[in-house]
Coordinates of C-alpha atoms in Angstrom, one line a residue:
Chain P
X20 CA -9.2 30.8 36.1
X21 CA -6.2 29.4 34.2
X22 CA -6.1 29.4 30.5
X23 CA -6.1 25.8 29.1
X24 CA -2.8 25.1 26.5
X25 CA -4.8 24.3 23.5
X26 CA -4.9 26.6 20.8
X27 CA -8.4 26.6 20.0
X28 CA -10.2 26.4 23.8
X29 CA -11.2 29.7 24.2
X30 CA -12.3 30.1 20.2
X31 CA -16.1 31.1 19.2
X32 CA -15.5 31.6 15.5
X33 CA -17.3 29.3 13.1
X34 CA -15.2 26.7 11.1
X35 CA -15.1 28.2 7.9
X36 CA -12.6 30.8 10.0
X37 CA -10.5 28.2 10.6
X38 CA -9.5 27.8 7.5
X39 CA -7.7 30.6 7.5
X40 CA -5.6 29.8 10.1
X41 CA -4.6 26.4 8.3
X42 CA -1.4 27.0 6.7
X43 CA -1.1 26.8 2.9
X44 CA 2.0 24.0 3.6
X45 CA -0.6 22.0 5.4
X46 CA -2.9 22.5 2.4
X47 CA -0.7 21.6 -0.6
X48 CA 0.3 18.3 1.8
X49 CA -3.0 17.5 2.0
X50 CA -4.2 17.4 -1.8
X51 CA -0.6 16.1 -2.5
X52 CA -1.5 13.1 -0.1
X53 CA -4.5 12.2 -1.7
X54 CA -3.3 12.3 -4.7
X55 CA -0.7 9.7 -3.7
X56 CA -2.9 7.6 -2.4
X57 CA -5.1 7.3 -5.4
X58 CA -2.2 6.9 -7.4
X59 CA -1.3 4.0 -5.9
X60 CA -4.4 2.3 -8.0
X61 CA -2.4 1.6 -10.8
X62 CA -1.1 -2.1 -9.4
X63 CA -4.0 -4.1 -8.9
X64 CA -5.3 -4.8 -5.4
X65 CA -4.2 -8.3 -4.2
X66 CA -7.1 -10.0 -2.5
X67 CA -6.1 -13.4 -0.3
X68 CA -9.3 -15.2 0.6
X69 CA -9.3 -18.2 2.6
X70 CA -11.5 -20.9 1.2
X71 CA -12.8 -24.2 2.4
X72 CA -15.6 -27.2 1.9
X73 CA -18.7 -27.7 2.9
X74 CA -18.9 -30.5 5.0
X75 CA -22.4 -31.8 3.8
X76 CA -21.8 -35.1 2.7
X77 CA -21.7 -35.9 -0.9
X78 CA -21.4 -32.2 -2.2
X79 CA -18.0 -31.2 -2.6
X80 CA -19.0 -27.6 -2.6
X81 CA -17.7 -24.4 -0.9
X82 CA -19.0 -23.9 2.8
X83 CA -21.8 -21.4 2.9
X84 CA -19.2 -18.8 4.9
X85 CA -16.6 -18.8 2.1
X86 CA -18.8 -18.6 -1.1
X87 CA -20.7 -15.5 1.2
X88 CA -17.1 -13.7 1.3
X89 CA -16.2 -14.3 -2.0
X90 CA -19.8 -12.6 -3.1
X91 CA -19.8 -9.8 -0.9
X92 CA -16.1 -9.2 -2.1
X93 CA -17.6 -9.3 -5.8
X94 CA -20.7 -7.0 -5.0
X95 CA -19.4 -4.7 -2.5
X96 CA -15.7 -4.2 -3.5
X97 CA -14.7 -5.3 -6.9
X98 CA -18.1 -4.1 -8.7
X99 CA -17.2 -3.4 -11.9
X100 CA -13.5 -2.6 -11.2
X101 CA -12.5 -6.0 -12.6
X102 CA -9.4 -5.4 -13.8
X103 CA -8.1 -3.6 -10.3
X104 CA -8.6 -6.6 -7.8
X105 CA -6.4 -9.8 -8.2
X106 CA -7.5 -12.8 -6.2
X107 CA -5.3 -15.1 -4.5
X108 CA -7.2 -18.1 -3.1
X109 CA -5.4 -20.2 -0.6
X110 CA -7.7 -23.5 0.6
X111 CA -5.9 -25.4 3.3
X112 CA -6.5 -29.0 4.3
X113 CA -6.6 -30.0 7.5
X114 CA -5.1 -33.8 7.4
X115 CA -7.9 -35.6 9.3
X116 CA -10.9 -33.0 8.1
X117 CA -12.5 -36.1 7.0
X118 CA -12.3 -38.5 10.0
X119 CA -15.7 -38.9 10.5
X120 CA -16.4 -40.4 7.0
X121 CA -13.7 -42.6 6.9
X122 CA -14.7 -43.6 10.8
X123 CA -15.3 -47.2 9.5
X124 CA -12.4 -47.6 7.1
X125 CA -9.7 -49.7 7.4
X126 CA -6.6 -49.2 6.2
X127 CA -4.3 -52.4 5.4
X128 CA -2.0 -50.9 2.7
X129 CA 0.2 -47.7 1.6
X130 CA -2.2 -48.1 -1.2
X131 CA -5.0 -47.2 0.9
X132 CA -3.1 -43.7 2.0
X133 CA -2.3 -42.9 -1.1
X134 CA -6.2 -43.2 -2.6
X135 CA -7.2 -40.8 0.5
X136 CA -4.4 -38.2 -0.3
X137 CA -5.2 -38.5 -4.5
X138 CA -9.4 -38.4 -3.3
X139 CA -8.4 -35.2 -0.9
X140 CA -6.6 -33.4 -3.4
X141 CA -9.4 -33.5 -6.3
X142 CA -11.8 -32.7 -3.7
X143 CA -9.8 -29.8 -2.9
X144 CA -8.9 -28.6 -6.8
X145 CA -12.6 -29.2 -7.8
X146 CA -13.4 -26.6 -4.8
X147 CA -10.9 -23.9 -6.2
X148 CA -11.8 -24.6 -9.4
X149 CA -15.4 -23.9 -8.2
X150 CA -13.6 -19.9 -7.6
X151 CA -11.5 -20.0 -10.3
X152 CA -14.5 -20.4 -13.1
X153 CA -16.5 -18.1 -11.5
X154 CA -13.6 -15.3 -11.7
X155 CA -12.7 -16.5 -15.1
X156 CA -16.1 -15.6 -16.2
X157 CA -16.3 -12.0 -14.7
X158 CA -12.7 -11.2 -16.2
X159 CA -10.9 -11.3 -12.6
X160 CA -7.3 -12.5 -12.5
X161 CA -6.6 -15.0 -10.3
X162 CA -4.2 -17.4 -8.5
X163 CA -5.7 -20.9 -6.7
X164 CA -3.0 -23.2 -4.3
X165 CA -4.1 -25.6 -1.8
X166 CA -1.8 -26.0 1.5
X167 CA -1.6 -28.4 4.2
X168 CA -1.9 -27.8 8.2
X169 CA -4.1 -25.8 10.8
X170 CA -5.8 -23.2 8.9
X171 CA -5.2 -20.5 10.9
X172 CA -1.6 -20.9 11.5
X173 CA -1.4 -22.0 7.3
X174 CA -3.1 -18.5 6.6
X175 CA -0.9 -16.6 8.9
X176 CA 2.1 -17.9 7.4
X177 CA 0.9 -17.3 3.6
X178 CA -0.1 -13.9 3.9
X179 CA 3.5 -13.7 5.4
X180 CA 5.2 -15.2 2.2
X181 CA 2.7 -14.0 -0.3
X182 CA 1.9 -10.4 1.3
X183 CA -1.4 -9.5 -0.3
X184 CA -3.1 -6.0 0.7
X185 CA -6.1 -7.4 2.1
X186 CA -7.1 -11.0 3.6
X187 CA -10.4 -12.0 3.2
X188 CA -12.1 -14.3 6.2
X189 CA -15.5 -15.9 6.3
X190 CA -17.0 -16.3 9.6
X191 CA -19.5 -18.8 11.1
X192 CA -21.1 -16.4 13.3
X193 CA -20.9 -18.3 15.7
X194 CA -21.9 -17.9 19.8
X195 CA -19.4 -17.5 22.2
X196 CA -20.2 -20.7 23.6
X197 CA -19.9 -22.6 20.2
X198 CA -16.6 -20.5 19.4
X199 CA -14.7 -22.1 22.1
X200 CA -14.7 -25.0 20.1
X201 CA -14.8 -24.5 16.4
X202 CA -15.0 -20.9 15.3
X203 CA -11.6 -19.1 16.4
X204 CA -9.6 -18.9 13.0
X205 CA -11.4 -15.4 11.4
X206 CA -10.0 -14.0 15.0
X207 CA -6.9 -15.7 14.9
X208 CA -6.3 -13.9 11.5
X209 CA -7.6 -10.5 12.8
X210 CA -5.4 -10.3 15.3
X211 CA -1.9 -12.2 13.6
X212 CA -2.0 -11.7 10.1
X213 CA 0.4 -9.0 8.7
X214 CA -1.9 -7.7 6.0
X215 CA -5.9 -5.7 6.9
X216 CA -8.2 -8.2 7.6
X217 CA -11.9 -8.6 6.4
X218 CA -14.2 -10.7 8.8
X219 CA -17.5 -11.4 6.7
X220 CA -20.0 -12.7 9.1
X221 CA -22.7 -15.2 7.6
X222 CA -26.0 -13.5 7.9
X223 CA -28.1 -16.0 10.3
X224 CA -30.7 -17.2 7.2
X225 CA -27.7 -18.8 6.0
X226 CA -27.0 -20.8 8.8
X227 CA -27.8 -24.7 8.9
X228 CA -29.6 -26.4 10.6
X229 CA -27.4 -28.8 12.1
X230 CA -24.0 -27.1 12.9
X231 CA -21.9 -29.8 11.6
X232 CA -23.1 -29.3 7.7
X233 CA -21.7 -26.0 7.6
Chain R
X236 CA -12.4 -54.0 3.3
X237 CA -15.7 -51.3 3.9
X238 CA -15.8 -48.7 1.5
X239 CA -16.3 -45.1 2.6
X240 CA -19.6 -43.8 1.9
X241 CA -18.1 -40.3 0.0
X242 CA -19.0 -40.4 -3.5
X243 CA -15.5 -39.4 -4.8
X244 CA -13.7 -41.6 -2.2
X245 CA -12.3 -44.3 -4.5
X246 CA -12.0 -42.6 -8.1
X247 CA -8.9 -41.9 -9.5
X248 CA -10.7 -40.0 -12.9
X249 CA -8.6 -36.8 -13.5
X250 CA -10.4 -33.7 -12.2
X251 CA -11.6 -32.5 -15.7
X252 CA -14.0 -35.4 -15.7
X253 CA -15.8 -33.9 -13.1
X254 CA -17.5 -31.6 -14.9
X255 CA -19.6 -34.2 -16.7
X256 CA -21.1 -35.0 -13.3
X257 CA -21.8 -31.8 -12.3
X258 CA -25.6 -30.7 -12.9
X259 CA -26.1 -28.7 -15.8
X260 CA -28.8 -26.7 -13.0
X261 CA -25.7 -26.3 -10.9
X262 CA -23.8 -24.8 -13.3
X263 CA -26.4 -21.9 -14.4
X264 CA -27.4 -21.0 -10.9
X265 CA -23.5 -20.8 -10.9
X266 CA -23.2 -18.2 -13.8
X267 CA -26.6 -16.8 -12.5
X268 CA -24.8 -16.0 -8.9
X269 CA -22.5 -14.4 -10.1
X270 CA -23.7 -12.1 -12.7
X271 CA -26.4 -11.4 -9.4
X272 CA -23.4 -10.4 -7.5
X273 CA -21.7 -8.0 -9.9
X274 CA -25.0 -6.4 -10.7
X275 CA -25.8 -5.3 -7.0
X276 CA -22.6 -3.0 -8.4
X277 CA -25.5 -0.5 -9.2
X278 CA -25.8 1.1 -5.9
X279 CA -23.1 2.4 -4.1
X280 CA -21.2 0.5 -1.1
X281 CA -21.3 2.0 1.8
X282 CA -18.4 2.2 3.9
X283 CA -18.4 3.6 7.1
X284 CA -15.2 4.9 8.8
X285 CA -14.1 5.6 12.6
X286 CA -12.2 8.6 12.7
X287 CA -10.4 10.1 15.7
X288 CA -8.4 12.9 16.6
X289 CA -4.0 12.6 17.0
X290 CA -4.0 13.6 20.6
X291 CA -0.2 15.8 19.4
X292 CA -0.6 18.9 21.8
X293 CA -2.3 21.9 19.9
X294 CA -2.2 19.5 16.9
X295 CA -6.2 18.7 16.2
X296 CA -5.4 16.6 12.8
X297 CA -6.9 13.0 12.2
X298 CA -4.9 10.3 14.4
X299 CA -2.0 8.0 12.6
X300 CA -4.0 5.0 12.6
X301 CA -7.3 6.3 11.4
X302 CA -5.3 8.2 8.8
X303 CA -3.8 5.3 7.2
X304 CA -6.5 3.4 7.6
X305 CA -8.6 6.3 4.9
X306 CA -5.7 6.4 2.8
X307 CA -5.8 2.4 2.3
X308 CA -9.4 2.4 1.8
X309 CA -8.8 4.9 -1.1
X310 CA -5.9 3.1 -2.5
X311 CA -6.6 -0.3 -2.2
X312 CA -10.7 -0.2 -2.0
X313 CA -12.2 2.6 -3.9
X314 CA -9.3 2.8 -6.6
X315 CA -10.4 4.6 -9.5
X316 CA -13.9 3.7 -8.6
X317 CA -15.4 6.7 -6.9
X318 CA -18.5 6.9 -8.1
X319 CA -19.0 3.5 -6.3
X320 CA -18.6 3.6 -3.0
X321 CA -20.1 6.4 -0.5
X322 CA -18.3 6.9 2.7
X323 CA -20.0 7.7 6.0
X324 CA -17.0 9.4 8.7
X325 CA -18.3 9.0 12.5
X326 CA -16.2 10.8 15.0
X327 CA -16.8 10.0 18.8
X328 CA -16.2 12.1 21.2
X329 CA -15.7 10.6 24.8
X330 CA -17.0 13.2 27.2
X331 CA -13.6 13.6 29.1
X332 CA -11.5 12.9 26.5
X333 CA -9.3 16.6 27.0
X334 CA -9.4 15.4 30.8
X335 CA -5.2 16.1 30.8
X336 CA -5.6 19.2 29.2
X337 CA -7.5 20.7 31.2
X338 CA -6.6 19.5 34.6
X339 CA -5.6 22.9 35.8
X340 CA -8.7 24.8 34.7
X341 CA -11.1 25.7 37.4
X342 CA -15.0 25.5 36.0
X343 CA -16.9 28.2 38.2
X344 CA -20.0 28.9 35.8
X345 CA -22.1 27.2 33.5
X346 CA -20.3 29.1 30.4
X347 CA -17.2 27.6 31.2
X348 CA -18.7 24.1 30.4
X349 CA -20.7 25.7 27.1
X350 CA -16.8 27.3 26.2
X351 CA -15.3 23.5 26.7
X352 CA -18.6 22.0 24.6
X353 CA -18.0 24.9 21.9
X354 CA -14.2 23.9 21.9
X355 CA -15.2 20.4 21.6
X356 CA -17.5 20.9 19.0
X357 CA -15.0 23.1 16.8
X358 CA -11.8 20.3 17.2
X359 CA -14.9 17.5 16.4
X360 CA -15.9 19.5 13.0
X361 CA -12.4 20.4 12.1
X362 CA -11.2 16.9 12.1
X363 CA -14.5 16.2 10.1
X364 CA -13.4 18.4 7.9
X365 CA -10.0 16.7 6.9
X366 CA -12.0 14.0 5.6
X367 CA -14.7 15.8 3.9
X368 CA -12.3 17.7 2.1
X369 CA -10.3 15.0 0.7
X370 CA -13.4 13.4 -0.6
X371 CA -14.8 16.6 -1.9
X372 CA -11.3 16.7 -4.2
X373 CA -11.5 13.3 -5.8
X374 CA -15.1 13.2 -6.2
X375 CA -16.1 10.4 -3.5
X376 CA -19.6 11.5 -1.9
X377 CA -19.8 11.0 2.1
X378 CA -21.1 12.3 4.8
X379 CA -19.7 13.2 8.4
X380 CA -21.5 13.0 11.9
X381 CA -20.3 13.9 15.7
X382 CA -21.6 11.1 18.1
X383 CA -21.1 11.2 22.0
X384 CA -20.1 8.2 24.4
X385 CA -17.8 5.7 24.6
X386 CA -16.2 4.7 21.0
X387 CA -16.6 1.0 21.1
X388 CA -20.4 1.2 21.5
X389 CA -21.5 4.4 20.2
X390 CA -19.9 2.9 16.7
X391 CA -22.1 -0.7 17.0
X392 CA -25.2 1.4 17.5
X393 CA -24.2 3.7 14.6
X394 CA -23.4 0.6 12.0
X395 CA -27.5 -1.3 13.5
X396 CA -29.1 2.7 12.3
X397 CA -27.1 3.0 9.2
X398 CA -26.5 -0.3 8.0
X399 CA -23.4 0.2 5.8
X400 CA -22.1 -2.2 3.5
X401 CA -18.7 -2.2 5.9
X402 CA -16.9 -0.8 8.5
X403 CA -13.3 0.3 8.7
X404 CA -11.7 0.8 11.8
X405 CA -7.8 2.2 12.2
X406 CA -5.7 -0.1 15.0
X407 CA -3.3 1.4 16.9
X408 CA -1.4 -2.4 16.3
X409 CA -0.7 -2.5 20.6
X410 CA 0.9 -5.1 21.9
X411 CA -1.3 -8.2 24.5
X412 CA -0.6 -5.9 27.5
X413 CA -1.1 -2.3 26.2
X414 CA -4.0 -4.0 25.0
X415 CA -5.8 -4.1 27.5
X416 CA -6.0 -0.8 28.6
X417 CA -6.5 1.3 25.2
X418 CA -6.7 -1.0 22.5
X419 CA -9.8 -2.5 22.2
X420 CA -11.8 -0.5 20.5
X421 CA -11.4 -2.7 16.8
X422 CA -11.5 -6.2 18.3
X423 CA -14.8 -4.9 20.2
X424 CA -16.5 -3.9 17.0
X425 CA -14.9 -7.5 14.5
X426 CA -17.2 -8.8 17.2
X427 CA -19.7 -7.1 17.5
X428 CA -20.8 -4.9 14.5
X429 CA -23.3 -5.9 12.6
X430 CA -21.6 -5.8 9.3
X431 CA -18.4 -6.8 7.8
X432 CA -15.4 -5.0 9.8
X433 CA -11.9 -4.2 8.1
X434 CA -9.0 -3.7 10.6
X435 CA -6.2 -1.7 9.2
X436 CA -3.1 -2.2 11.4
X437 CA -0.9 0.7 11.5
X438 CA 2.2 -0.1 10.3
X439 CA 5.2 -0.2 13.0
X440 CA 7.7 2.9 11.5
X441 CA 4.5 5.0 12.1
X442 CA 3.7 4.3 15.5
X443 CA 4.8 7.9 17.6
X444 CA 7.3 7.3 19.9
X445 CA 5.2 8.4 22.9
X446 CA 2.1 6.4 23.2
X447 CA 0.0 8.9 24.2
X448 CA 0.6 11.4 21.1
X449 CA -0.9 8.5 19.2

């Protein structure tokens, strides 16, 4: 029977023997390494978190998927580490995201475009400033800046300029069936963005009723 | 002229007026949720890590990708924070995983195959090891567990027992094609774990230069 290559095939000692066999080298690199990376700590941890609305009419809030990320990234990674984590929130508009409100508007004037822009954009500041506040309060530095386009491309292309260490996604949950149509820009990010990417699933208590008031 | 039904749609009041319409209820369940969210800071997150072997000849060390992906969790996640976050290492071993080394042997008894589990076994718990060690030196509790099957489920069924706060999973960062063949191990689990996933990418100047010493 032939003897296969690897060093430790044939081997019955415990592992503690092993350790002799490690060489010291390896051992110094090791600790070294970790210190290194723990080291690295001293520049804050730049968070990017996509935010956007809820769409239930009248309440200019954050969708239930983003305010979920932002307090799982509060409770489960920040904790009390305040001063280590900077968030970067980046909230991008999609031009027609409110089509079906303004279904039986009419527009006769550049006057009319330019109240739906101005109405857009405090709808889109009050929602940062909804994120802002609350990282003011818990002594969390932070950056806010609204962007125009398809969010997933948008999101893409700002971790690209901005590059934070770690892009934070809510996700609908969604089925597959329903994800064919709505739910693809958490995957998007996972698989384009040039930064780690977080997916935070909604747990399904969270979900509305009616898919369309998420 | 019909006017849009959203409650903004018209105004032109700068957005610090806002505030005065806000609810005063709003804005204390506001300040509530997020006090909530930085006291669930008490217990520890849990973060549970994929680990895998580098598949170097006679080299059984952790793999690039999973490697990087533990030093980012320390430097970027867990920071100076040890004492807050507990880390859970699962290593899965695929039953044929040495198939190419040991295409020449000849199994004739049932020792051979107890010899080739022992070996397993050993190359499983030294890997382990690596991790437990660097933990052990900067004070970060975890624990470390050998699982059998194929990766991609075996680490869905391991988040639904354990139920960690988040799961971290190294990516080999393959191109669409080499994709689908080996590299589908994180874009199986985004989807399917039941918990918030982290993909660390491996970064391109690390990637070996033959695939399969990945």
């Amino acid at each position: 029977m032939s003897q296969p290559a690897f060093w430790l095939s044939k081997s019955k000692f415990p592992l503690n023997f092993l350790r002799f066999f490690l060489p010291r080298k390896a051992a110094r690199a090791s600790s070294e390494r970790a210190s290194a990376a723990m080291a690295d700590s001293s520049a804050p941890t730049r968070v990017m978190m996509a935010v956007n609305e809820s769409s239930l009419k009248g309440y200019p809030h954050p969708s239930i998927s983003c305010r979920a990320a932002f307090d799982w990234t509060l409770s489960k990674l920040i904790r009390s580490n305040t001063g280590g984590f900077h968030l970067l929130f980046l909230h991008v508009q999609v031009p027609d995201e409110d089509g079906f409100d303004d279904m039986d508007s009419i527009y006769a004037s550049p006057e009319d475009f330019h109240q739906m822009k101005q109405r857009d954009k405090i709808r889109g500041l009050h929602l940062l400033e909804y994120f802002v506040n609350q990282c003011h309060q818990l002594g969390i530095k932070c950056e806010a800046w609204i962007r125009h386009g398809d969010p997933k491309e948008v999101i893409c292309s700002e971790v690209k300029r901005v590059h934070p260490d770690l892009l934070v996604v809510g996700s609908r949950g969604l089925g597959p069936f329903q994800r064919v149509f709505v739910g693809t820009v958490s995957e998007f990010c996972v698989k384009h963005a040039e930064c780690p990417v977080i997916t935070i699933k909604r747990k399904a208590n969270e979900a509305p009723q009616d898919p369309v008031d998420d």
